[in-house]
C-alpha cells in the first residue's frame, strides 16, 4: 500500500512511505553461512502479487522472501505522524 523499498550494497533494507518520503522501517539482511560480509547486497527485489511479501535476489546467491509481521501493532511499532507529514 504505497510502500517503496530500497536496498543497499551493505545489506540494508529501507521501507519508505511513497507519498511523504518518510523512511518508516529499516532492517538488515543476513548473509548465508560461508559467505563474506561484503556479499550482503541486493541485486533485485519486488513485491509478490498480494503486496504482502517482498522477494529479494541477493549477492550471497540467495533468494529470500520477507513477510509482514502479523503481530505488529501501533504500540509495538509506533509511527510519529507529525515527524513525517508532508509540508
mmCIF file of C-alpha atoms in Angstrom:
data_model
loop_
_atom_site.group_PDB
_atom_site.id
_atom_site.type_symbol
_atom_site.label_atom_id
_atom_site.label_comp_id
_atom_site.label_asym_id
_atom_site.label_seq_id
_atom_site.Cartn_x
_atom_site.Cartn_y
_atom_site.Cartn_z
ATOM 1 C CA UNK A 1 0.000 0.000 0.000
ATOM 2 C CA UNK A 2 2.122 2.861 -1.328
ATOM 3 C CA UNK A 3 5.366 1.482 0.111
ATOM 4 C CA UNK A 4 8.705 1.916 -1.632
ATOM 5 C CA UNK A 5 11.608 -0.357 -0.701
ATOM 6 C CA UNK A 6 15.287 0.316 -1.318
ATOM 7 C CA UNK A 7 18.224 -1.962 -0.673
ATOM 8 C CA UNK A 8 21.885 -1.141 -0.474
ATOM 9 C CA UNK A 9 25.123 -2.967 -1.128
ATOM 10 C CA UNK A 10 25.650 -3.045 2.642
ATOM 11 C CA UNK A 11 22.612 -5.315 3.116
ATOM 12 C CA UNK A 12 20.336 -2.596 4.462
ATOM 13 C CA UNK A 13 16.644 -2.589 3.511
ATOM 14 C CA UNK A 14 14.710 0.668 3.867
ATOM 15 C CA UNK A 15 10.933 0.936 3.726
ATOM 16 C CA UNK A 16 9.553 4.342 2.686
ATOM 17 C CA UNK A 17 6.103 5.912 2.544
ATOM 18 C CA UNK A 18 5.666 6.659 -1.151
ATOM 19 C CA UNK A 19 3.679 9.858 -0.673
ATOM 20 C CA UNK A 20 5.664 11.563 2.090
ATOM 21 C CA UNK A 21 9.143 10.127 1.545
ATOM 22 C CA UNK A 22 9.417 9.149 5.210
ATOM 23 C CA UNK A 23 11.518 6.069 5.975
ATOM 24 C CA UNK A 24 9.396 4.210 8.496
ATOM 25 C CA UNK A 25 11.403 0.994 8.852
ATOM 26 C CA UNK A 26 14.972 -0.190 8.358
ATOM 27 C CA UNK A 27 16.428 -3.682 8.690
ATOM 28 C CA UNK A 28 19.449 -5.646 7.528
ATOM 29 C CA UNK A 29 19.729 -8.960 5.739
ATOM 30 C CA UNK A 30 21.955 -11.774 6.943
ATOM 31 C CA UNK A 31 24.345 -13.489 4.556
ATOM 32 C CA UNK A 32 24.162 -17.244 4.267
ATOM 33 C CA UNK A 33 26.785 -19.234 6.205
ATOM 34 C CA UNK A 34 30.056 -19.421 4.305
ATOM 35 C CA UNK A 35 29.545 -16.092 2.527
ATOM 36 C CA UNK A 36 31.579 -12.971 3.086
ATOM 37 C CA UNK A 37 30.019 -9.947 4.792
ATOM 38 C CA UNK A 38 30.619 -7.968 1.594
ATOM 39 C CA UNK A 39 28.087 -10.260 -0.138
ATOM 40 C CA UNK A 40 25.180 -8.741 1.788
ATOM 41 C CA UNK A 41 23.987 -6.541 -1.082
ATOM 42 C CA UNK A 42 20.835 -6.741 -3.189
ATOM 43 C CA UNK A 43 20.656 -7.262 -6.943
ATOM 44 C CA UNK A 44 16.865 -7.063 -7.341
ATOM 45 C CA UNK A 45 13.633 -7.003 -5.355
ATOM 46 C CA UNK A 46 9.887 -6.915 -5.925
ATOM 47 C CA UNK A 47 6.642 -7.457 -4.078
ATOM 48 C CA UNK A 48 4.506 -10.516 -4.821
ATOM 49 C CA UNK A 49 1.043 -10.131 -6.349
ATOM 50 C CA UNK A 50 -0.618 -9.692 -2.951
ATOM 51 C CA UNK A 51 1.827 -6.967 -1.943
ATOM 52 C CA UNK A 52 2.377 -8.618 1.428
ATOM 53 C CA UNK A 53 5.712 -10.325 0.691
ATOM 54 C CA UNK A 54 8.972 -8.884 -0.567
ATOM 55 C CA UNK A 55 11.212 -11.126 -2.694
ATOM 56 C CA UNK A 56 14.921 -10.257 -2.881
ATOM 57 C CA UNK A 57 17.790 -11.550 -5.009
ATOM 58 C CA UNK A 58 20.964 -11.073 -3.039
ATOM 59 C CA UNK A 59 24.710 -11.012 -3.671
ATOM 60 C CA UNK A 60 25.274 -14.090 -1.479
ATOM 61 C CA UNK A 61 23.464 -16.123 -4.194
ATOM 62 C CA UNK A 62 20.215 -16.414 -2.225
ATOM 63 C CA UNK A 63 16.609 -15.523 -2.931
ATOM 64 C CA UNK A 64 14.745 -14.504 0.203
ATOM 65 C CA UNK A 65 11.053 -13.978 0.864
ATOM 66 C CA UNK A 66 10.250 -11.389 3.518
ATOM 67 C CA UNK A 67 6.777 -11.283 5.070
ATOM 68 C CA UNK A 68 4.893 -8.807 7.203
ATOM 69 C CA UNK A 69 4.986 -9.209 10.962
ATOM 70 C CA UNK A 70 1.431 -10.354 11.826
ATOM 71 C CA UNK A 71 1.917 -9.320 15.457
ATOM 72 C CA UNK A 72 2.904 -5.729 14.666
ATOM 73 C CA UNK A 73 0.636 -3.147 16.250
ATOM 74 C CA UNK A 74 0.797 0.642 16.569
ATOM 75 C CA UNK A 75 2.004 0.072 20.134
ATOM 76 C CA UNK A 76 4.891 -2.246 19.195
ATOM 77 C CA UNK A 77 5.831 -0.302 16.038
ATOM 78 C CA UNK A 78 4.833 3.328 16.705
ATOM 79 C CA UNK A 79 4.952 5.895 13.921
ATOM 80 C CA UNK A 80 5.372 9.571 14.745
ATOM 81 C CA UNK A 81 2.987 11.041 12.164
ATOM 82 C CA UNK A 82 3.881 14.645 12.993
ATOM 83 C CA UNK A 83 7.548 13.984 12.197
ATOM 84 C CA UNK A 84 6.923 12.906 8.624
ATOM 85 C CA UNK A 85 3.798 14.606 7.334
ATOM 86 C CA UNK A 86 4.184 16.466 4.080
ATOM 87 C CA UNK A 87 4.516 20.237 4.387
#
